[in-house]
Coordinates of C-alpha atoms in Angstrom, one line a residue:
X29 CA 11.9 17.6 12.3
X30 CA 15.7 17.2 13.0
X31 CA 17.2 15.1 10.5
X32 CA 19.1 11.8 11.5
X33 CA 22.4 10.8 10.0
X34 CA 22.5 7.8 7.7
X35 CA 24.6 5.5 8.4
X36 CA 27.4 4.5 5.9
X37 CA 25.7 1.0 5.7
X38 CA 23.0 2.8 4.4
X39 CA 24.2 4.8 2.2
X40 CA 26.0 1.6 0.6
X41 CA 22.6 -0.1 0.4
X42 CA 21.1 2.8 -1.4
X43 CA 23.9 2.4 -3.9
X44 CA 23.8 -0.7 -4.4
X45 CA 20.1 -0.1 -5.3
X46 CA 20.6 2.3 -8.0
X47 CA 23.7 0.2 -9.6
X48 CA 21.1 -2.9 -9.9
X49 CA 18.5 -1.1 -11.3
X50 CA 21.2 0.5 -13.6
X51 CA 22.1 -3.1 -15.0
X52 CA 18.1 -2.9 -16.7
X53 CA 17.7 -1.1 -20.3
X54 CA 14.4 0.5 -19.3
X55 CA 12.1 -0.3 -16.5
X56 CA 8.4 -0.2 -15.4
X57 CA 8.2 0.8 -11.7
X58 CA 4.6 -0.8 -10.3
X59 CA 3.8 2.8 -8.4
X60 CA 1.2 2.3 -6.1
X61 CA 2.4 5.8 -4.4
X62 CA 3.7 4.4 -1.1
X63 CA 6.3 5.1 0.3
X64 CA 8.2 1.9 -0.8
X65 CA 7.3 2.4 -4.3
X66 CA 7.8 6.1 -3.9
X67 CA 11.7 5.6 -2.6
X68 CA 12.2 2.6 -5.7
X69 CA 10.5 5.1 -8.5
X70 CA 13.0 7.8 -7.1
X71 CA 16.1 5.4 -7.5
X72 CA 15.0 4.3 -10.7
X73 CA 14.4 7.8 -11.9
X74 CA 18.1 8.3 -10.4
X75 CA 19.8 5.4 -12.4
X76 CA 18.1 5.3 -15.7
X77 CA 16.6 9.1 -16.1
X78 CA 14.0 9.0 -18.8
X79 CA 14.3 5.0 -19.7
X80 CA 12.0 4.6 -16.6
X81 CA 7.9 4.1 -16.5
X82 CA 5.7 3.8 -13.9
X83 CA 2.7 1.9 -14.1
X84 CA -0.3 2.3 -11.8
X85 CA -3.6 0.0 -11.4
X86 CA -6.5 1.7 -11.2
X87 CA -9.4 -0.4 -9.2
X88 CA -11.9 -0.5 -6.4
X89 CA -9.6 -2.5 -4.9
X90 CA -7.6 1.4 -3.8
X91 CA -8.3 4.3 -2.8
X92 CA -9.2 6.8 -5.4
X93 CA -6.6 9.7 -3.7
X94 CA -3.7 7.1 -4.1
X95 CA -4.1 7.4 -7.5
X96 CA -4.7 11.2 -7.6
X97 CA -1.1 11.1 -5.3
X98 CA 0.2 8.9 -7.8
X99 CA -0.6 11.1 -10.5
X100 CA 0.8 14.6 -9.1
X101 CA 4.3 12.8 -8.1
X102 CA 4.9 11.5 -11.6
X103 CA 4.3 15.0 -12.9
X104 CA 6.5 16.8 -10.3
X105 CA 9.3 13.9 -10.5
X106 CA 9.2 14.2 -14.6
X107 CA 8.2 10.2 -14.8
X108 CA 6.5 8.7 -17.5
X109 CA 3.1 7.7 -16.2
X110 CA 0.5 5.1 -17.4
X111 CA -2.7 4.3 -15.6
X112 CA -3.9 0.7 -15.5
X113 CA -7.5 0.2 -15.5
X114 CA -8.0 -3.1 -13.6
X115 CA -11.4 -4.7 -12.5
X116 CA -10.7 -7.8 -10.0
X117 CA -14.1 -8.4 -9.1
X118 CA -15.3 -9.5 -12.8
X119 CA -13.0 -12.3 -11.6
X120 CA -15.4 -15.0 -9.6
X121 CA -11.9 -16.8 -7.8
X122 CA -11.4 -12.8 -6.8
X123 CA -14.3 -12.0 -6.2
X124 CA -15.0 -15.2 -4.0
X125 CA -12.2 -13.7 -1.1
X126 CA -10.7 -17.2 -0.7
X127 CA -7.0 -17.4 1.2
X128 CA -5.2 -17.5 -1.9
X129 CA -7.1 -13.7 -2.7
X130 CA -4.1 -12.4 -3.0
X131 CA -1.8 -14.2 -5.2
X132 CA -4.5 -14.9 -7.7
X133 CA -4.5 -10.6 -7.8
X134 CA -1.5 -10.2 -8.0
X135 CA -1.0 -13.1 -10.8
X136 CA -3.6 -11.2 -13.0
X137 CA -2.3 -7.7 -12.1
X138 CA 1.4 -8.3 -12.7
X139 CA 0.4 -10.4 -15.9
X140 CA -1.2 -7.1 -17.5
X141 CA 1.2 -4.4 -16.2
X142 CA 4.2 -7.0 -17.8
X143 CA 2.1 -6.4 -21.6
X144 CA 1.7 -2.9 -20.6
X145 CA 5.3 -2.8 -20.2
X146 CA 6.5 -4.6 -23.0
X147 CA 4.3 -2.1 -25.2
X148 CA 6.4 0.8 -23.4
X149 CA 9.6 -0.7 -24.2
X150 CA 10.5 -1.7 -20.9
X151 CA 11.5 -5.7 -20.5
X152 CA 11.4 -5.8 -16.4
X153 CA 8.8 -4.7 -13.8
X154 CA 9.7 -3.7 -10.4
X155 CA 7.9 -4.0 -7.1
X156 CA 8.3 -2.2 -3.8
X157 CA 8.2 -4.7 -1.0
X158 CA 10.7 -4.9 1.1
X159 CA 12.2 -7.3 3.8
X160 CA 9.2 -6.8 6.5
X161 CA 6.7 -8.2 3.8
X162 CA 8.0 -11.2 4.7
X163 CA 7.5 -12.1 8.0
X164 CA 3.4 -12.2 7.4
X165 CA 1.3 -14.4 5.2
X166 CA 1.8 -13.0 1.2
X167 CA 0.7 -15.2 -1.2
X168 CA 1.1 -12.1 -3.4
X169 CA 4.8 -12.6 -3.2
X170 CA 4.8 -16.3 -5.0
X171 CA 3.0 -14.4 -8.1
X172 CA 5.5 -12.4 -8.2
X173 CA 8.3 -14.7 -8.1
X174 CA 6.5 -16.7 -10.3
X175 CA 5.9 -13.7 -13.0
X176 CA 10.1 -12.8 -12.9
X177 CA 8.7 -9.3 -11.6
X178 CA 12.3 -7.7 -9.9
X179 CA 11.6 -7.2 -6.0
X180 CA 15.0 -4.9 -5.6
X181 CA 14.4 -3.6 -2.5
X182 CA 13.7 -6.9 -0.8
X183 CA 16.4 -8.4 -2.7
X184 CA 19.1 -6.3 -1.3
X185 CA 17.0 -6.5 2.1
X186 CA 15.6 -2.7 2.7
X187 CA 13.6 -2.6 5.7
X188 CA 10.0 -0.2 5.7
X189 CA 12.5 2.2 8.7
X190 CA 15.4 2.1 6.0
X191 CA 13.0 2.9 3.2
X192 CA 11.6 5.7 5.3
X193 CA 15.1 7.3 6.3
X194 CA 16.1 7.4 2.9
X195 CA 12.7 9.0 1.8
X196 CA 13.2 11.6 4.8
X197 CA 17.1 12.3 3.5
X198 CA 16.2 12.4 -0.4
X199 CA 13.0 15.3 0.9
X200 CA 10.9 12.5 -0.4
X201 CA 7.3 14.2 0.5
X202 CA 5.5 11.6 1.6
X203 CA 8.9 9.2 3.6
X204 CA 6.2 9.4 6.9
X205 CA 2.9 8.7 5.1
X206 CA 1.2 6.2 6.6
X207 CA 1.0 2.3 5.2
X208 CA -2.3 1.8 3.1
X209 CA -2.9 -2.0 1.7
X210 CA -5.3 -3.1 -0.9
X211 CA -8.6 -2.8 0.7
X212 CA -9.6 -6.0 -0.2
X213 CA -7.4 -7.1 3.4
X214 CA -10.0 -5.7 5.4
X215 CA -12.7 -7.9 4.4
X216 CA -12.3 -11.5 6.0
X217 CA -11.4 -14.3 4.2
X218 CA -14.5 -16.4 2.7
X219 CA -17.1 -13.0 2.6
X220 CA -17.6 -12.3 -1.0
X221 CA -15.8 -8.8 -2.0
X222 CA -18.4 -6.4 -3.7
X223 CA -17.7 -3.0 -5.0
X224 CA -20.2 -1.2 -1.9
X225 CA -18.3 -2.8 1.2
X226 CA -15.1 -1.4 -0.5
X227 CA -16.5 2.0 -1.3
X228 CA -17.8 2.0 2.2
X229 CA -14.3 1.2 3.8
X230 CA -12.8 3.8 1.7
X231 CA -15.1 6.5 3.0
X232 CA -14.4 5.7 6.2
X233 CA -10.9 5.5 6.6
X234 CA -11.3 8.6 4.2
X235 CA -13.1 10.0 7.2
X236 CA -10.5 8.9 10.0
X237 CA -7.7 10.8 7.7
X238 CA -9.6 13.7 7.8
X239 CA -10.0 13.7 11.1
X240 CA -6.4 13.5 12.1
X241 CA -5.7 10.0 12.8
X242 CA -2.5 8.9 11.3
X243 CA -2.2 5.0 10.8
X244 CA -5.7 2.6 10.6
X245 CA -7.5 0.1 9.4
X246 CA -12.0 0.0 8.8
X247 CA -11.8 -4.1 8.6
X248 CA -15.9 -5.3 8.1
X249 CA -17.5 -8.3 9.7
X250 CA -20.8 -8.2 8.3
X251 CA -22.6 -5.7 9.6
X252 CA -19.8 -3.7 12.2
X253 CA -17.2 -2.0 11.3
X254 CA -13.6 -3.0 13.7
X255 CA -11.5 0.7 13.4
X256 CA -8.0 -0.1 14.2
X257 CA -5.6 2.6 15.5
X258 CA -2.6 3.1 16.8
X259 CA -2.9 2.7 20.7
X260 CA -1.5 6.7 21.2
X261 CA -4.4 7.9 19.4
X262 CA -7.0 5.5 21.1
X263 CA -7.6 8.3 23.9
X264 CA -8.4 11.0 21.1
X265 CA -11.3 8.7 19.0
X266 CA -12.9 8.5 23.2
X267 CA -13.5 11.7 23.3
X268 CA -17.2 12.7 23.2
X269 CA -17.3 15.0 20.0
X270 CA -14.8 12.8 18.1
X271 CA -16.4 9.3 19.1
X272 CA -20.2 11.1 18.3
X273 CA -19.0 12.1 14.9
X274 CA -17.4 8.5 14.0
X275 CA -20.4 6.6 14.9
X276 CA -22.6 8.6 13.4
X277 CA -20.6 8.8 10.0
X278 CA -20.5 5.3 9.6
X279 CA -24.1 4.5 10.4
X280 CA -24.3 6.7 7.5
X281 CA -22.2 4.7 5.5
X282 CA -24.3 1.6 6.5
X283 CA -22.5 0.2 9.3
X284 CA -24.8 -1.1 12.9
X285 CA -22.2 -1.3 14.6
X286 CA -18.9 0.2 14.7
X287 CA -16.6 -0.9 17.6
X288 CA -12.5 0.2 18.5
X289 CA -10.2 -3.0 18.4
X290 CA -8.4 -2.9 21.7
X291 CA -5.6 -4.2 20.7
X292 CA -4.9 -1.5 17.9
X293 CA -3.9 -1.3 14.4
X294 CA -1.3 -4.0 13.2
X295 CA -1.0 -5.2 9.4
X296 CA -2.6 -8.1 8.5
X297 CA -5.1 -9.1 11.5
X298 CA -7.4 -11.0 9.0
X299 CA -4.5 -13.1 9.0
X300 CA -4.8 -14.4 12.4
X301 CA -7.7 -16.5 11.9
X302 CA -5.4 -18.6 9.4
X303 CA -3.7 -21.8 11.0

């Protein structure tokens, strides 16, 4: 694919990145292996070399090959890596699914990777979201304010296109990869999280990568499973074979019903039930 030109706005923005982290001693980089924490480990890597960590929970809560992603660019970057062993659901606010889900994760979360930090010598912790994170409900986002975690890329107000320029001009591997949130979000608000429905989900959006689909969602309503995708690909999951083999993996996985939302994959749609 042809690369595009950044712009000299850009570029400025990417330097003005690195000479923020720069100010920092030693950081802990909350790697998640998205592209927005991919592009923010890369800067950091950039302005402090080796006096940079990166940190990454471990939990039902994500997919087991983000952390198996995680792993291999830590290695192939030379980045100090630590895994964080987290377990939400022995939490019974967490594990309850109430509005607030996600700022009472992210409280606990950011609380333990700041002691895991601390024990590595680095004083800050920095996030990846960026300036489109902020136009949806993210209650996350308070915890973090509230914890003194860094938000640099929001900060100096990256967008997720930015972010994925820069990935594509730095040959950043993974600068189209599609978004993938904490599975938690696809469980609606008030239904009690349990390890099965998320292991479920996993496997089959697991199973929609596999098969070729680029950006989705499995959200759950009890017993049917709502596949979001993007509406250019909605004409390939029709197709005899493809739909066949779909429905009957997730009847498999335990769902009675698994139905395509028409009006395709957008982030946060368990958010538009809240007032």
């Amino acid at each position: 694919m042809k690369r595009e030109k950044l712009t000299q706005e850009l570029k400025n923005k990417y330097s003005a990145l690195k000479e923020t982290i720069a100010t920092y001693e030693k950081v802990a980089v909350a790697f998640s292996a998205g592209i927005d924490s991919t592009l923010l480990l890369f800067a950091a890597r950039e302005a402090l070399g080796d006096k940079v960590i990166a940190i990454t929970a471990t939990s039902c809560f994500f997919p087991g090959r983000e952390e198996r992603e995680a792993i291999c660019y830590c290695k192939e970057l030379g980045v100090k890596h630590v895994l964080l062993p987290v377990d939400e659901l022995s939490n019974p606010e967490i594990q309850a699914n109430p509005r607030n889900r996600c700022y009472l994760c992210k409280r606990d979360l950011f609380g333990k990777m700041k002691e895991l930090a601390l024990k590595n010598g680095a004083l800050e912790v920095l996030e990846g979201s960026n300036l489109d994170d902020t136009g949806d409900y993210r209650p996350g986002l308070v915890a973090v304010e509230e914890l003194g975690i860094k938000s640099p890329l929001r900060e100096l107000g990256f967008t997720k296109e930015e972010i994925r320029n820069l990935a594509k001009e730095l040959d950043i591997p993974s600068w189209n990869k599609p978004s993938f949130a904490c599975l938690a979000t696809r469980i609606p608000y008030g239904e009690p999280l349990s390890k099965e429905v998320l292991d479920r989900i996993d496997q089959g959006e697991q199973l929609l990568m596999e098969l070729g689909f680029h950006q989705f969602r499995v959200r759950v309503h009890g017993d049917m499973a709502r596949i979001e995708l993007l509406p250019r690909e909605m004409d390939r999951m029709l197709e005899e074979s493809v739909r066949n083999q779909v429905h009957e993996a997730f009847q498999k996985l335990g769902f009675t019903y698994v139905a395509l939302d028409l009006k395709g994959y957008r982030t946060g749609s368990m958010n538009e039930t809240l007032s």
